[in-house]
Coordinates of C-alpha atoms in Angstrom, one line a residue:
M1118 CA -54.3 -115.8 -126.8
K1119 CA -50.7 -114.7 -126.9
K1120 CA -51.8 -111.0 -127.0
M1121 CA -54.1 -111.6 -124.0
I1122 CA -51.2 -113.1 -122.0
I1123 CA -49.0 -110.2 -122.8
K1124 CA -51.6 -107.7 -121.7
V1125 CA -52.2 -109.6 -118.4
C1126 CA -48.4 -109.7 -117.8
A1127 CA -48.2 -105.9 -118.4
V1128 CA -51.0 -105.2 -116.0
L1129 CA -49.4 -107.4 -113.3
C1130 CA -46.1 -105.6 -113.8
L1131 CA -47.7 -102.2 -113.5
F1132 CA -49.5 -103.3 -110.3
A1133 CA -46.3 -104.6 -108.8
A1134 CA -44.4 -101.4 -109.8
S1135 CA -47.1 -99.3 -108.2
R1136 CA -46.9 -101.3 -105.0
A1137 CA -43.1 -101.0 -105.0
F1138 CA -43.2 -97.2 -105.4
A1139 CA -46.2 -96.6 -103.1
A1140 CA -45.6 -94.1 -100.3
P1141 CA -44.6 -95.9 -97.1
K1142 CA -47.2 -96.0 -94.3
T1143 CA -44.7 -95.7 -91.5
H1144 CA -41.4 -94.0 -90.6
T1145 CA -38.9 -94.4 -87.8
V1146 CA -37.8 -92.0 -85.1
V1147 CA -35.2 -92.3 -82.4
D1148 CA -36.8 -91.3 -79.1
H1149 CA -35.2 -89.7 -76.0
A1150 CA -34.6 -93.2 -74.5
G1151 CA -32.5 -94.1 -77.5
N1152 CA -35.2 -96.5 -78.9
T1153 CA -35.9 -96.7 -82.6
V1154 CA -39.7 -96.6 -82.9
E1155 CA -41.7 -97.2 -86.1
V1156 CA -44.7 -94.9 -86.1
P1157 CA -47.6 -94.4 -88.6
N1158 CA -47.3 -91.6 -91.0
K1159 CA -51.1 -91.0 -90.5
I1160 CA -51.8 -90.4 -86.8
N1161 CA -55.3 -89.5 -85.6
R1162 CA -55.4 -90.8 -82.1
I1163 CA -52.8 -90.0 -79.5
V1164 CA -52.4 -91.0 -75.8
I1165 CA -50.0 -89.1 -73.6
A1166 CA -49.5 -91.7 -70.9
S1167 CA -47.2 -89.8 -68.5
L1168 CA -45.1 -86.7 -68.4
Y1169 CA -47.7 -84.4 -67.1
P1170 CA -46.7 -81.1 -68.9
L1171 CA -46.5 -82.8 -72.3
P1172 CA -50.2 -82.3 -73.2
S1173 CA -49.7 -78.5 -73.1
V1174 CA -46.6 -78.7 -75.3
Y1175 CA -48.4 -80.9 -77.7
C1176 CA -51.3 -78.5 -78.0
L1177 CA -48.9 -75.6 -78.6
Y1178 CA -47.1 -77.6 -81.3
A1179 CA -50.2 -78.8 -83.0
D1180 CA -52.4 -75.8 -82.2
S1181 CA -55.1 -78.3 -81.4
A1182 CA -56.1 -81.0 -79.0
K1183 CA -58.5 -82.9 -81.3
K1184 CA -56.2 -85.9 -81.6
L1185 CA -55.6 -86.3 -77.9
V1186 CA -57.8 -89.2 -76.7
G1187 CA -56.0 -89.8 -73.4
I1188 CA -53.9 -87.8 -70.9
P1189 CA -52.9 -88.4 -67.3
S1190 CA -55.4 -87.3 -64.6
S1191 CA -52.9 -84.8 -63.1
S1192 CA -52.6 -83.2 -66.6
M1193 CA -56.4 -82.9 -66.8
A1194 CA -56.5 -81.3 -63.3
A1195 CA -54.1 -78.6 -64.5
A1196 CA -55.9 -78.2 -67.8
K1197 CA -59.2 -77.6 -66.2
A1198 CA -57.7 -75.1 -63.7
S1199 CA -55.8 -73.3 -66.5
F1200 CA -56.3 -71.7 -69.9
L1201 CA -55.5 -74.9 -71.8
V1202 CA -59.1 -76.1 -71.7
K1203 CA -60.3 -72.6 -72.8
A1204 CA -57.8 -72.5 -75.8
Y1205 CA -58.4 -76.2 -76.7
P1206 CA -61.7 -77.2 -75.3
E1207 CA -61.5 -80.7 -77.0
I1208 CA -58.9 -81.7 -74.4
A1209 CA -61.7 -82.0 -71.9
N1210 CA -62.9 -85.0 -73.9
A1211 CA -59.6 -86.9 -73.4
K1212 CA -59.9 -90.0 -71.1
T1213 CA -57.8 -90.3 -67.9
G1214 CA -59.0 -93.7 -66.5
F1215 CA -56.2 -95.7 -68.2
E1216 CA -53.7 -94.2 -65.6
K1217 CA -54.0 -94.0 -61.9
G1218 CA -51.1 -92.9 -59.7
G1219 CA -48.7 -93.4 -62.5
V1220 CA -49.8 -97.0 -63.1
I1221 CA -51.1 -97.9 -66.5
N1222 CA -54.1 -100.1 -67.1
A1223 CA -53.3 -101.9 -70.4
E1224 CA -56.9 -102.8 -71.2
E1225 CA -58.2 -99.3 -70.7
L1226 CA -55.3 -97.9 -72.7
M1227 CA -56.0 -100.3 -75.6
A1228 CA -59.7 -99.4 -75.5
L1229 CA -58.7 -95.9 -76.6
K1230 CA -57.2 -97.3 -79.8
P1231 CA -54.3 -94.9 -80.0
D1232 CA -52.1 -94.8 -83.1
V1233 CA -49.2 -93.8 -80.9
I1234 CA -48.3 -93.3 -77.2
F1235 CA -46.1 -90.5 -75.8
Y1236 CA -44.6 -91.2 -72.4
N1237 CA -41.9 -90.2 -69.9
A1238 CA -38.8 -91.9 -71.1
G1239 CA -37.8 -92.6 -67.5
A1240 CA -40.9 -94.7 -66.8
K1241 CA -39.5 -98.1 -67.6
A1242 CA -42.3 -100.0 -66.0
S1243 CA -44.8 -98.2 -68.2
K1244 CA -42.7 -98.9 -71.3
A1245 CA -42.9 -102.7 -70.5
V1246 CA -46.8 -102.4 -70.5
F1247 CA -46.7 -100.5 -73.8
D1248 CA -44.5 -103.1 -75.4
K1249 CA -47.1 -105.8 -74.6
T1250 CA -49.8 -103.8 -76.4
G1251 CA -47.9 -103.5 -79.6
I1252 CA -48.8 -99.8 -79.9
P1253 CA -45.8 -97.6 -80.9
A1254 CA -44.6 -95.7 -77.8
V1255 CA -42.2 -92.7 -78.0
G1256 CA -40.3 -91.6 -74.9
F1257 CA -39.8 -88.0 -74.0
S1258 CA -37.0 -87.3 -71.5
T1259 CA -36.9 -84.7 -68.7
S1260 CA -33.1 -84.9 -68.5
I1261 CA -32.4 -84.7 -72.2
A1262 CA -30.9 -81.2 -71.8
K1263 CA -29.4 -81.5 -68.3
F1264 CA -32.5 -79.8 -66.8
N1265 CA -32.2 -76.7 -69.0
T1266 CA -35.9 -76.0 -69.1
I1267 CA -35.9 -74.0 -72.4
E1268 CA -33.8 -76.6 -74.2
T1269 CA -36.0 -79.4 -72.7
Y1270 CA -39.1 -77.6 -74.1
A1271 CA -37.3 -77.3 -77.4
A1272 CA -36.3 -81.0 -77.4
W1273 CA -39.9 -82.0 -76.8
I1274 CA -41.2 -79.9 -79.7
D1275 CA -38.4 -81.2 -81.9
L1276 CA -39.4 -84.9 -81.1
L1277 CA -43.1 -84.1 -81.7
A1278 CA -42.1 -82.7 -85.1
K1279 CA -40.1 -85.9 -85.9
V1280 CA -43.2 -88.0 -85.1
L1281 CA -45.9 -85.8 -86.5
G1282 CA -44.1 -83.6 -89.0
E1283 CA -41.9 -80.6 -89.0
T1284 CA -43.5 -77.2 -89.4
D1285 CA -42.4 -73.5 -89.5
R1286 CA -44.5 -73.1 -86.3
S1287 CA -42.3 -75.6 -84.4
K1288 CA -39.1 -73.9 -85.4
K1289 CA -40.6 -70.5 -84.4
L1290 CA -41.6 -71.8 -81.0
I1291 CA -38.1 -73.1 -80.3
E1292 CA -36.4 -69.9 -81.4
Y1293 CA -38.7 -67.8 -79.3
G1294 CA -37.6 -69.5 -76.1
R1295 CA -34.0 -69.4 -77.0
K1296 CA -34.1 -65.7 -77.8
I1297 CA -35.4 -64.9 -74.3
E1298 CA -32.9 -67.2 -72.7
R1299 CA -30.0 -65.5 -74.5
D1300 CA -31.1 -62.1 -73.3
V1301 CA -31.6 -63.2 -69.7
K1302 CA -28.2 -64.9 -69.5
A1303 CA -26.4 -61.9 -71.1
R1304 CA -27.9 -59.6 -68.5
V1305 CA -27.1 -61.7 -65.4
A1306 CA -23.6 -62.7 -66.5
S1307 CA -21.9 -59.8 -64.8
I1308 CA -23.7 -60.0 -61.4
P1309 CA -21.3 -60.8 -58.6
E1310 CA -22.2 -63.9 -56.5
E1311 CA -22.5 -61.8 -53.4
K1312 CA -25.2 -59.7 -55.1
K1313 CA -27.3 -62.7 -56.0
P1314 CA -30.3 -63.5 -53.7
S1315 CA -30.8 -67.0 -52.4
A1316 CA -34.1 -68.6 -53.5
M1317 CA -36.0 -71.7 -52.7
I1318 CA -38.7 -73.3 -54.8
I1319 CA -41.1 -75.3 -52.7
Y1320 CA -42.6 -78.3 -54.5
A1321 CA -44.8 -79.9 -51.9
Y1322 CA -46.3 -78.3 -48.8
D1323 CA -49.2 -80.5 -47.8
N1324 CA -50.0 -83.0 -45.0
G1325 CA -47.0 -81.8 -43.0
K1326 CA -44.6 -82.5 -45.8
I1327 CA -42.3 -79.8 -47.2
T1328 CA -40.0 -80.5 -50.2
T1329 CA -37.7 -78.4 -52.3
Y1330 CA -35.3 -79.1 -55.2
G1331 CA -31.6 -79.5 -55.0
K1332 CA -29.0 -79.4 -57.7
K1333 CA -29.5 -80.8 -61.2
M1334 CA -33.2 -80.1 -61.3
F1335 CA -35.4 -77.7 -63.3
P1336 CA -35.8 -75.2 -60.4
E1337 CA -32.0 -74.8 -60.1
Y1338 CA -32.0 -73.9 -63.8
W1339 CA -34.7 -71.3 -63.2
I1340 CA -32.9 -69.8 -60.2
T1341 CA -29.4 -69.7 -61.5
T1342 CA -30.3 -68.6 -65.0
T1343 CA -32.2 -65.6 -63.7
G1344 CA -29.5 -64.4 -61.3
G1345 CA -30.1 -66.2 -58.0
I1346 CA -28.5 -68.9 -55.9
N1347 CA -30.4 -72.1 -55.2
A1348 CA -30.7 -72.3 -51.4
A1349 CA -30.7 -76.1 -51.7
K1350 CA -27.7 -76.2 -54.0
S1351 CA -25.8 -78.5 -51.6
E1352 CA -28.5 -81.2 -52.0
G1353 CA -29.5 -83.5 -54.8
G1354 CA -32.9 -84.2 -56.3
V1355 CA -36.1 -83.6 -54.4
V1356 CA -35.3 -82.7 -50.7
E1357 CA -37.7 -83.2 -47.8
L1358 CA -37.3 -80.3 -45.4
N1359 CA -37.8 -79.5 -41.7
M1360 CA -37.9 -75.9 -40.3
E1361 CA -34.4 -76.2 -38.9
Q1362 CA -33.0 -76.6 -42.4
I1363 CA -35.1 -73.7 -43.7
Y1364 CA -33.8 -71.5 -40.9
A1365 CA -30.3 -72.5 -41.7
W1366 CA -30.7 -71.6 -45.4
N1367 CA -32.8 -68.6 -44.6
P1368 CA -33.8 -67.9 -48.3
D1369 CA -34.3 -64.4 -49.5
I1370 CA -37.1 -65.5 -51.9
V1371 CA -39.5 -68.4 -51.7
I1372 CA -41.5 -69.5 -54.7
L1373 CA -44.4 -72.0 -54.4
T1374 CA -45.1 -74.3 -57.3
N1375 CA -48.6 -75.3 -58.4
F1376 CA -48.0 -78.9 -57.2
N1377 CA -49.1 -77.7 -53.7
T1378 CA -52.1 -75.8 -52.5
K1379 CA -50.2 -73.1 -50.6
L1380 CA -50.6 -69.4 -51.6
P1381 CA -48.4 -66.4 -50.6
E1382 CA -51.0 -65.0 -48.3
D1383 CA -50.8 -68.2 -46.2
F1384 CA -47.4 -66.8 -45.0
D1385 CA -48.7 -63.4 -44.1
D1386 CA -48.9 -64.0 -40.3
G1387 CA -45.7 -66.1 -40.3
I1388 CA -47.4 -69.4 -39.3
V1389 CA -48.1 -72.1 -41.9
D1390 CA -49.6 -75.4 -40.8
G1391 CA -48.1 -74.9 -37.4
N1392 CA -44.7 -74.0 -38.7
D1393 CA -43.1 -70.7 -37.7
W1394 CA -41.8 -68.9 -40.8
S1395 CA -41.8 -65.4 -39.2
S1396 CA -37.9 -65.3 -38.9
V1397 CA -37.3 -66.4 -42.5
S1398 CA -35.9 -63.6 -44.7
A1399 CA -38.4 -64.2 -47.5
V1400 CA -41.4 -63.9 -45.2
Q1401 CA -40.0 -60.8 -43.5
K1402 CA -39.4 -59.1 -46.8
K1403 CA -42.7 -60.2 -48.2
Q1404 CA -41.0 -62.1 -51.0
V1405 CA -43.1 -65.2 -51.1
Y1406 CA -44.5 -65.8 -54.6
K1407 CA -46.6 -68.4 -56.4
F1408 CA -45.7 -69.6 -59.9
P1409 CA -48.3 -68.4 -62.4
L1410 CA -50.5 -71.0 -64.1
G1411 CA -51.2 -70.3 -67.8
M1412 CA -51.6 -73.3 -70.1
Y1413 CA -49.9 -75.5 -67.4
R1414 CA -48.0 -75.2 -64.2
W1415 CA -45.0 -73.0 -64.8
C1416 CA -42.3 -74.8 -62.8
P1417 CA -41.6 -77.8 -65.0
P1418 CA -41.1 -77.4 -68.8
S1419 CA -44.4 -76.5 -70.4
S1420 CA -45.9 -74.7 -73.4
D1421 CA -45.4 -71.4 -71.4
S1422 CA -41.7 -72.0 -70.5
P1423 CA -40.4 -68.9 -72.2
L1424 CA -42.9 -66.8 -70.1
S1425 CA -41.8 -68.6 -66.9
L1426 CA -38.3 -67.5 -67.6
V1427 CA -39.4 -63.9 -67.8
F1428 CA -41.5 -64.3 -64.6
L1429 CA -38.5 -65.7 -62.7
A1430 CA -36.1 -63.0 -64.0
K1431 CA -38.4 -60.2 -62.8
T1432 CA -38.9 -62.0 -59.5
I1433 CA -35.3 -62.7 -58.7
Q1434 CA -33.6 -59.7 -60.3
P1435 CA -36.5 -57.1 -60.5
K1436 CA -34.2 -54.0 -61.1
L1437 CA -32.2 -55.7 -63.8
F1438 CA -35.4 -56.7 -65.7
E1439 CA -37.6 -53.7 -64.9
D1440 CA -38.0 -53.0 -68.6
Y1441 CA -39.6 -56.4 -69.1
D1442 CA -43.3 -55.8 -69.3
L1443 CA -44.6 -59.2 -68.2
D1444 CA -48.2 -58.4 -68.9
K1445 CA -47.5 -57.4 -72.5
I1446 CA -45.1 -60.3 -73.0
I1447 CA -47.8 -62.8 -71.9
V1448 CA -50.6 -61.1 -73.9
D1449 CA -48.5 -61.0 -77.1
Y1450 CA -47.4 -64.6 -76.7
Y1451 CA -50.9 -65.9 -76.1
K1452 CA -52.2 -63.9 -79.1
E1453 CA -49.4 -65.1 -81.4
F1454 CA -49.2 -68.7 -80.5
Y1455 CA -52.6 -69.6 -79.0
G1456 CA -54.8 -67.1 -80.9
I1457 CA -56.2 -65.8 -77.6
T1458 CA -56.7 -62.2 -76.6
L1459 CA -56.3 -62.0 -72.9
T1460 CA -58.1 -59.5 -70.7
S1461 CA -56.9 -57.9 -67.5
G1462 CA -59.1 -60.4 -65.7
D1463 CA -57.4 -63.3 -67.5
L1464 CA -54.0 -62.0 -66.5
H1465 CA -55.2 -61.8 -62.9
T1466 CA -56.3 -65.5 -63.1
I1467 CA -52.9 -66.5 -64.5
Y1468 CA -51.0 -64.7 -61.7
H1469 CA -53.3 -66.0 -59.0
P1470 CA -53.9 -69.7 -59.6
S1471 CA -56.4 -71.6 -57.5
R1472 CA -55.5 -74.2 -54.9
S1473 CA -57.3 -76.9 -56.9
A1474 CA -54.6 -76.6 -59.6
A1475 CA -52.4 -78.8 -57.4
G1476 CA -54.6 -81.8 -58.5
L1477 CA -54.3 -83.3 -55.0

């Protein structure tokens, strides 16, 4: 009997020891909102509840969309109008009904049974909804790098790596963007202010509303980093415009985002939605451009942010960057990081996005 008791005790001790030394099922991360979040080590179902460009960055980091079970409807509109759904067709299966106009439906969100939620760290109302569900929610910030687009892209990849696991791929992606930025900044450093063109990036141009971006926004980073002057530098945030203000600024270059339906050819006759653009320098010089659309819209941070920096450099300072072969850079990037061999027709599609990509 005594031997039996000893054996039982030994077995119990071994069981207790095995439990004590078992690998943990969770780990903690500090997100961009400063919250310490406990997340599962094994994550199979992910919902990206806001921050529209993040699905593209996630797909780039993971080289897959299989674990994405929910994304915002605006992200889906961009995905279907871009190469994201071609590179990662599983993303088309992600649900969008849990989010409408930025408002989260908690019941539909929980029905997706996510292991983790990724969201815009500035969306405090959404965070309150996530807290009630009990599902771990990790915030990704748009202002984490003071609107330096390349460093924001890097910060998002870095936080994904902290949640899902660091990889050599994630480090390579970050360094690729930083290398391009270093070269661009070095080239434009010696340009005198008077030699820099003024540029305006138009966010919205629909239903009679025209908006651009002032200081401390991603577009100002794009313009100033690539050798231009932000025409709206005296303003802050998103600025609603009238034609009198546009005439006063008289930008040399106008670049249209993919958040509106307008295309450069809409400006050819100088009249757009009843507004007379014919005297604006950019229209007279035929320097109205549209951001390309690759894996996502190229104005905010996205998985194609390094390519967007090259596009803006060639658009704002074409002579300084005439040795940049944008076609080759895009083709090589897509081959290396997405495993896609682009054709000349594919490049044409990237350079000439459809109006539907606005998702309006």
